[in-house]
Each structure stands twice: as C-alpha cells, then as structure tokens.
Amino acid sequence: MKPIQIAVASGKGGTGKTTIATSLALSLAEKYHVAYLDCDVEAPNGHLFLHPEFNTSTEAVIRIPRIDKNRCTLCGKCVEVCQFHALAKVGKTIMVFPQLCHGCGSCTWNCPEHAIEEIPNPIGVLESGKARQDFHYAHGTLTISEPMATPIIRQLKRLEIPPQTAISILDAPPGASCSVVETLRGSDFALLVTEPTPFGLHDLGQMQGIVEEMRIPAGVIINRENGDYLPLLEYCTKHHLPVMLRVPFERRIAEGVARGQTLVEIYPEYRQCFLDLFDSIAVLANQ
Amino acid sequence: MKQLVILSGKGGTGKTSICAAFAHLASIEGSQGGIVLADADVDAANLRLVLSPVEAETTEFWGGSLAEIDPDVCIGCGECVPVCRYYAVLDDPQRLNKKWIDPVACDGCAACVYACPTSAIRMVVQQEGFWFRSDTAYGTLFHAELFPGRENSGKLVTLVKQNARLWAEEHQVPLVIIDGPPGIVCPVISACAGADLGLIIAEPSLAGIHDLKRIQATMQHFRVPQVIAINKADIYPDGVQQIREFADKNNIQVLGEVPFDPLIPHSMLLGLPVTEKFPDSDSSRAIRHLWQTVATLIEPL
Amino acid sequence: MKIVITATKPQTDGLVDPRFGRAQYFILMEAETQQWEALENPAIAQSGGAGVAAAQFIIDKHVDAVVSGDFGPNASRALGGADIKMFLFSPEVDTVQSAVDLFKQDKLQQFK
C-alpha cells in the first residue's frame, strides 16, 4: 500500500517546521513504519535532531548536453529549442552553460543529426539510512553555488524507501515558490506551521494559495503562541483550515531546540499530541 | 551608491526585523541622504508589514512560459508524454482522448511543443506577480509579490533590486538596503549579486550554525564581502562561541550580538520597527550599536 | 568597427543602461561613420539566461565590441568565445554618445 505522505511546510522560514516534523516522526515511529525526507536541500537541518546513520550516498545530477563535434553541423536547432538559454552558437562551436540547463532533454530530441548525448552534471548529494530511533531517513544537500533546488528535491523523492513504510514525512523548504511545490506534489496532507505574527500570517496565506491550487488538504500548527492572535484564528476559520496543534512561546523550548533537542525530548507529553494529530490527519486526508 | 544585503541561510533568524530597524535608524541618525529599501524575499515578502508603505507604483511581473494544449487541435496521440521529464502531461480530466498539461508540474521547457505532430501545444507567458514602489516614513521601498507556487528564478528579485538601485542613483540616495530571502539558490544569488557588503544574521542554534556555514560559502563563492551579527544571542551561549570561532577562522568580523527579546515579535504585531516602538529595550540598544558599526563600514567602501 | 552600447532609450542622446542581459536597447553603431540603429533587446523578458540570450543576439550581428556597465559570467563567456571585446562604462559616461566618444578615444577599460 502506498504510504500516507505528510508534508510539513510554512511559507515563512524559522517557524518551526523541522521542530514539528522531527517530533512528529519520533512520536509516530513508536507505532508505525515511518520514513523521513528532509526536502530543504538548501539548508537541511533534520539530521541535527535525528542523528541518522547513512548507508547509501548517490549524486543528484542534471543531465546536460554534450555535443559530438563530428556530427554537429552547427544548424542551431538546439539553441533555438532551449527555453533556458543554456546553449549558444558561438563561432564554430555550440557552447553549453551547465548552470542554466534544466536537464529537460529538448535539445537531445530535437537535434536532427543526433549529435547530442547527455552527461550527468552533479549538483548535490542524496543520502539515506536510518535515524537513531530506527526509522528510514533521507536528505539531499545541494552543492554551494548551484542555482536550482527543484531537481534535487525531485530526485530525493524518487529514492527508494522501505516497502513497509506506512507514513512518510517531508520537511519542506521555506518560501512559497517552486521548491515548495515540488515537495508538496503527491502529498496527502500538508501541515502548515505558522507563528502568530503578521509575518507568519502573511506567509501562511501564500501557502494556503498553493495547497488550494494543488488540492491538498491542510491543517495549521501554531507555534510560539503567546495568547490568542485573532487575525490568524480568523484567517484559519475563514479558509476552513483546522488548527490542529498549538505550541506555546517558551524560552525553555527555544533553548532546547537551539541545542539540538526535539520538542518531544524537551516535553515528552507532546508524544501523545502528535499521535492524536496523526489520527486527525488520517481522517482529513481521506475526505 | 552602496548596496547592503542582509542574509541568513536559515529562515526566521530576524533578517526582516533587523532590516526594518535599520531603516528606522537610518532615517533618524546618520546616512545623510537617506536610504532606499528593497525586499528581495519575494515569495514571503514581509518588510512592508512593519513599514506601513503607501503604494506609489504597481507593475505586473511576467515571468516564464508554460505549455498549453489546445483541446480542439489535440488528437490525443500521446507523442508529448515521453518527452516530458516532469511528468506534466496527463489525460485531460474533462475531455476523452485528449491530453492536458498540469501547470503545476510543467517546467516550461517546450519539449512537448516540438514533439506535437499537430501543433496543438503552445507556450503561454505567465503573469507571476507584481512589483511595487512604495513610500514609507523611512525611505522609498521596492518590493514584490510572487504568486504562490510560482518559479522563483531570481528574475523578480533582480527587477526589484535594479529598480531600487536606479531610483537611488537617480535621486542621489547613498545606500540601498536589501532584505534577502532564506536559502542559498537563485533568489539568494540574485539578491547578493553586486552587493558591497553582506550582513549575515546568524542564530546560535545547531541549525542556525549549520546554515550560516552554507550561506557564508555561497557569498564567498560570489565574492560578497561579509560580516556577521548574532541574533537571539543569549538562547545558546555555546552556539555563540561556535559562531565566533567560525568567524575567526574565516576572517569575518562579528559586529555584535542582539539578545532574544519577545519585544521584537511584539513590535512586529504593532507594525513598527522595534527601535521605534521600544527604543530603550536591550534589543533596540544592540541593534542601534550594530547599525552604527555597519554604517561606518559601508561609508568608506 | 561595429560596436554595441547598452542603452535605456532607442537613441544616442539617451542614457546608457548599466545592464547587459536585461538592457532596454542595444545601439548598434559603425564607429567610423557613426551610423547607428537601435535594436530592442529580445532577452529582456526572459525569466532565465538573459545574459546568454542577449549575447547570442549580439553574436549573430557580427559585432566587434560591446560597451556596458557589467557582464555576467555566462554572457562574458559567450561573447569572449565569439572574440567580441567587452568594455565597461567609466564614471564620466552618461549618454550613449558620450560612451562612443570615450570608446573612440580609447578611454574605456576593457572587461576581462
């Protein structure tokens, strides 16, 4: 059976996505087969809390064109079809710009001389293994100065996970653009972690726009709550976003997380909250 | 004219709050000629929420193109399916024996356009947001709004920054302050391109330190001169020590420490920079000191 | 000698444009005769790769030199590969004509 896929996203950075995702995984791993995928390939942090031991490492690649000069007639068709300007006809050669290439293959199919082959251009590393608490863990790390995150997220999500996996938990990158969409694709539920501030609310609105367009059921977790922030609660009501968990603003939590502790290590009583949270998710995801 | 960019790698370290405070401080002390502000975090644009801007100019932003199938011309042959590496070509949910392109999945590569034997597919340019010029009490603000889920290629960031820079040049404003996005890819690269100084807001947590190293390496690669300020400094003293050691090893100046202060989010709730609302708080004092140091560094560059 | 200057307006008395890939216009000029034409930059609307797209456009015009405010890594690689020389505006440059004059006096710094 296909595992239920839960993406933890937020829009705004630093609202506590990883804090929630890691504690959710730890709590559920006691009862279910869990897989954890850290999709924040620009700034992956889950491993700092879950201490995985990796046993597999592969390169994430973009397949970029290499032109066989003996076959190339300099007709320029590849330059014409490339929407990303990763190719240019310069004098007597076709120049390739690897950092602009999306690896779409259009130049390859369209070359009338079949003069293009594709070679792997590494953009990062994919690693998988087991978290210390004995569940599957995988993440991707983008190489510094590479401009695109979505290809490595796509490849991370295609890595094999153990067949008995019942729940996969995806920690999304911050923001509300293409890399978040790539993480959310195929998810059964989106947990939107927000903080009760105008910044948190504005960016939650961006995320709501995405999950609505992608038709992914979603719920909200309010982190660092310090009394009711009415505009946020009103927003959730208006957009039929259930508030599924509220975590108070506490210095003790902030200090613990800074040291690398998860929420359920700081307060073990949250385990039950996360188990209950999952039961609600399972219901909402099936509607 | 100089450009200061504020970055962090990790999100939520306090870039925007500190940027807003800088805007306020620049307007009351120092930086003769004022500042221009640019919010380069276009998919989570928050600077305007603490600066009460009045929009003066709104411009549509047209980004990349996506493929669309004309159902009247499509014969459903499926030639477009194998050439799409983004699994974006699906059966049309509304019409039998027609193909449909999922706009969320489409990367805009146009491989399907060339593969279609009946020329049923065309590329359609997409409006992906707006950008704005606004007036604030502290200076002119350039900001944008990328529609949710769109590709953040860096083009919109570049547009916002360029317009800020051109405005500053035209009006002889000596400094542009750029509030950068989190992460290390396209929009970050666009935000830091050409900056005279990059201020990294570091958070003394294991995650914050991990991400500090990644943004530092990114800025180094693109040759942006760097300085560090530590926010929420008292939350994890060991982390502060680690940041200082890292900075020493890489010859980066640590300009100051701002304490963890609930008045920072509180001032955000009130829609004002913390230095304006709570000028005597510990955090405001620290940020004021930080600003004075940054201003003296920027001047002679 | 055929040169291109990046410009904000389609005329020689308008201001230069400091951008290359996203310049508003290219003023294509025969340096000796000062005959010129203004070309719209087809790369300006590209969401990515504007530098390469603009460079390809210039390369196809068979020019000898380009004068602009800066050249990105991709654009400079393409232009350099086609043996097109790149020059940078100096602080005295304001209009396209001023850039041309300084270029002819050999007073502009070459971009390497």
XYZ file of C-alpha atoms in Angstrom, chain B:
301
model
C 25.764 54.469 -4.071
C 26.330 51.368 -1.911
C 24.314 48.175 -1.509
C 23.987 46.329 1.789
C 22.355 42.894 1.632
C 21.032 41.085 4.715
C 21.023 37.274 4.501
C 20.912 34.269 6.817
C 20.675 30.865 5.118
C 18.189 29.662 7.724
C 14.804 31.332 7.782
C 13.414 33.180 10.763
C 16.688 34.404 12.225
C 15.449 38.005 12.245
C 16.576 39.461 8.903
C 13.422 41.453 8.313
C 13.067 42.766 11.876
C 16.659 43.984 11.833
C 16.287 45.416 8.341
C 13.203 47.377 9.433
C 15.076 48.674 12.475
C 17.975 49.746 10.233
C 15.505 51.620 8.031
C 14.185 53.462 11.066
C 17.663 54.215 12.442
C 18.978 55.402 9.095
C 16.117 57.878 8.899
C 16.865 59.426 12.302
C 20.614 59.190 12.633
C 23.415 59.103 10.123
C 23.271 58.052 6.476
C 22.806 61.559 5.106
C 20.685 61.423 2.019
C 18.624 58.578 3.431
C 18.211 55.051 2.158
C 16.269 53.052 -0.395
C 14.898 49.669 0.700
C 14.475 46.537 -1.383
C 12.632 43.454 -0.138
C 14.239 40.613 -2.082
C 12.248 37.888 -0.331
C 9.558 37.927 -2.993
C 7.662 34.764 -2.068
C 7.427 35.707 1.619
C 7.559 39.477 1.383
C 7.246 40.790 4.906
C 9.201 44.019 5.125
C 6.147 46.042 4.133
C 4.271 44.686 7.165
C 6.467 46.720 9.529
C 6.995 49.819 7.386
C 3.389 50.837 6.615
C 4.124 51.654 2.988
C 1.861 53.617 0.688
C 1.971 52.169 -2.798
C 3.085 54.696 -5.384
C 3.534 52.455 -8.409
C 2.428 48.909 -9.204
C 3.792 46.907 -12.130
C 2.771 43.471 -13.359
C 5.504 40.893 -13.362
C 5.549 38.495 -16.286
C 7.841 35.547 -15.808
C 8.410 32.355 -17.737
C 6.122 30.493 -20.114
C 4.205 27.268 -19.639
C 2.910 24.833 -22.237
C -0.807 24.692 -23.011
C -2.651 22.234 -25.213
C -5.459 23.400 -27.491
C -8.048 20.645 -26.985
C -9.621 21.376 -30.372
C -6.361 20.548 -32.153
C -5.094 17.740 -29.886
C -5.660 14.265 -31.327
C -4.621 12.526 -28.128
C -1.733 10.674 -29.790
C 0.456 10.987 -26.719
C 3.692 11.940 -28.530
C 4.158 14.625 -25.883
C 4.132 12.189 -22.971
C 7.554 10.532 -23.259
C 9.423 13.786 -23.995
C 8.247 15.399 -20.751
C 10.677 14.745 -17.933
C 8.429 16.484 -15.428
C 5.501 14.067 -15.783
C 3.340 17.077 -16.555
C 1.357 15.585 -19.459
C -1.768 13.860 -18.203
C -5.047 12.700 -19.682
C -7.432 15.616 -19.925
C -9.749 15.209 -16.928
C -12.581 16.880 -18.832
C -12.328 15.528 -22.345
C -11.973 11.987 -23.621
C -8.858 11.136 -25.679
C -7.186 14.477 -25.159
C -4.026 15.353 -23.306
C -3.683 18.071 -20.709
C -0.661 19.753 -19.149
C -0.610 20.185 -15.390
C 0.609 23.781 -14.960
C 1.943 22.971 -11.503
C 4.231 20.284 -12.905
C 5.229 21.994 -16.186
C 8.787 23.328 -16.185
C 8.327 25.388 -19.346
C 10.937 23.508 -21.406
C 8.737 23.308 -24.537
C 9.914 19.795 -25.430
C 6.243 18.856 -25.966
C 5.731 21.798 -28.323
C 8.339 20.383 -30.684
C 7.107 16.811 -30.283
C 3.451 17.530 -31.116
C 2.627 16.406 -34.685
C -0.480 18.612 -34.925
C 0.990 21.811 -33.416
C -1.614 21.724 -30.687
C 0.742 22.945 -27.992
C 1.984 26.467 -27.490
C 3.967 28.312 -24.866
C 1.969 30.887 -22.941
C 3.753 33.559 -20.963
C 2.592 33.756 -17.359
C 1.931 36.666 -15.092
C 3.660 35.559 -11.929
C 3.177 38.522 -9.624
C 3.570 42.248 -9.129
C 6.303 44.559 -8.050
C 5.780 47.831 -6.269
C 7.395 51.132 -5.464
C 6.074 52.464 -2.173
C 6.681 55.392 0.109
C 7.469 54.770 3.747
C 8.388 57.044 6.625
C 11.968 55.825 6.305
C 12.587 55.926 2.575
C 11.361 54.506 -0.696
C 10.640 50.777 -0.619
C 10.786 48.449 -3.624
C 9.030 45.166 -3.025
C 7.183 42.439 -4.851
C 4.696 39.673 -4.555
C 5.306 36.416 -6.352
C 2.076 34.493 -6.824
C 2.023 31.366 -4.634
C 3.851 28.369 -6.043
C 5.495 30.126 -8.975
C 9.062 29.639 -10.054
C 11.363 31.966 -8.165
C 14.041 32.182 -10.813
C 15.643 35.296 -9.420
C 14.262 37.468 -12.209
C 11.782 39.211 -9.922
C 14.451 39.705 -7.262
C 16.724 41.201 -9.904
C 13.933 43.522 -11.052
C 13.202 44.769 -7.536
C 16.884 45.341 -6.853
C 17.580 47.041 -10.148
C 14.708 49.419 -9.727
C 15.852 50.223 -6.196
C 19.365 50.860 -7.467
C 18.264 53.014 -10.388
C 15.975 55.003 -8.087
C 18.823 55.524 -5.613
C 21.136 56.687 -8.381
C 18.559 58.993 -9.874
C 17.715 60.560 -6.500
C 21.266 60.515 -5.207
C 20.478 58.266 -2.276
C 23.766 56.839 -0.997
C 22.591 53.455 0.338
C 20.286 50.622 -0.710
C 19.447 48.054 1.982
C 18.302 44.694 0.616
C 16.331 42.293 2.808
C 17.298 38.921 1.380
C 15.469 35.586 1.201
C 16.440 32.442 3.133
C 18.246 29.568 1.442
C 21.156 29.602 -0.987
C 19.736 29.278 -4.542
C 18.608 31.580 -7.408
C 16.837 34.333 -5.446
C 19.674 34.487 -2.909
C 22.289 34.617 -5.639
C 20.320 37.409 -7.325
C 19.910 39.255 -4.006
C 23.621 39.287 -3.237
C 24.911 39.954 -6.767
C 26.810 43.222 -6.815
C 26.368 43.963 -3.090
C 29.119 45.983 -1.440
C 28.569 44.331 1.916
C 26.647 41.267 3.100
C 25.412 41.164 6.687
C 24.664 37.622 7.839
C 22.146 37.394 10.668
C 23.260 34.258 12.472
C 21.262 32.373 15.069
C 23.192 30.484 17.753
C 21.413 27.172 17.333
C 22.737 23.965 15.780
C 20.512 24.523 12.752
C 21.404 28.205 12.544
C 25.133 27.488 12.635
C 24.833 24.738 10.039
C 23.019 27.101 7.681
C 25.345 30.013 8.465
C 28.189 27.969 7.009
C 26.228 27.342 3.832
C 25.275 30.985 3.233
C 28.814 32.080 4.087
C 30.242 29.687 1.487
C 27.676 30.861 -1.054
C 28.538 34.534 -0.522
C 32.219 33.743 -0.630
C 31.712 31.998 -3.961
C 30.014 35.082 -5.349
C 32.629 37.323 -3.742
C 30.379 39.342 -1.494
C 32.288 40.858 1.470
C 30.757 39.534 4.676
C 30.166 40.494 8.281
C 28.124 38.655 10.904
C 25.665 39.738 13.574
C 24.333 37.227 16.095
C 20.634 37.421 16.905
C 18.874 35.708 19.836
C 22.391 35.544 21.242
C 21.550 34.509 24.798
C 19.488 31.492 23.801
C 22.515 29.189 23.494
C 25.866 30.592 24.684
C 27.814 27.591 23.325
C 26.401 28.405 19.906
C 27.620 31.994 20.138
C 31.076 30.650 20.905
C 30.907 28.343 17.878
C 29.836 31.205 15.610
C 32.697 33.368 16.864
C 35.205 30.570 16.258
C 33.846 30.009 12.776
C 34.041 33.747 12.075
C 37.616 33.949 13.353
C 38.694 31.017 11.248
C 37.257 32.663 8.143
C 38.398 36.176 8.998
C 34.896 37.532 9.246
C 34.094 40.308 11.686
C 31.319 39.678 14.212
C 29.754 43.102 14.600
C 27.546 42.482 17.573
C 25.008 40.404 19.444
C 21.292 41.067 19.752
C 19.547 39.340 22.672
C 16.497 37.101 22.410
C 13.708 39.565 23.056
C 9.943 38.993 22.914
C 9.606 42.725 22.221
C 10.878 42.069 18.678
C 7.875 39.927 17.642
C 5.699 42.192 19.763
C 6.715 45.301 17.820
C 6.052 43.325 14.641
C 2.500 42.750 15.873
C 2.169 46.502 16.227
C 3.567 47.042 12.739
C 6.581 49.104 13.755
C 10.353 48.628 13.846
C 11.438 47.594 17.351
C 13.832 50.551 17.621
C 10.950 52.927 17.084
C 8.382 51.261 19.349
C 10.712 50.178 22.154
C 13.812 52.369 21.772
C 15.124 51.595 25.264
C 14.852 47.833 25.117
C 18.045 45.767 25.236
C 17.444 44.551 21.720
C 16.992 48.104 20.386
C 20.216 49.235 22.039
C 22.066 46.314 20.498
C 20.572 46.919 17.051
C 21.431 50.626 17.259
C 25.026 49.756 18.041
C 25.008 47.254 15.183
C 23.657 49.844 12.762
C 26.305 52.385 13.736
C 29.026 49.795 13.083
C 27.512 48.794 9.751
C 27.204 52.456 8.724
C 30.883 53.122 9.442
C 31.854 50.033 7.455
C 29.697 50.932 4.462
C 30.784 54.538 4.188
C 34.411 54.101 3.035
C 33.786 51.104 0.763
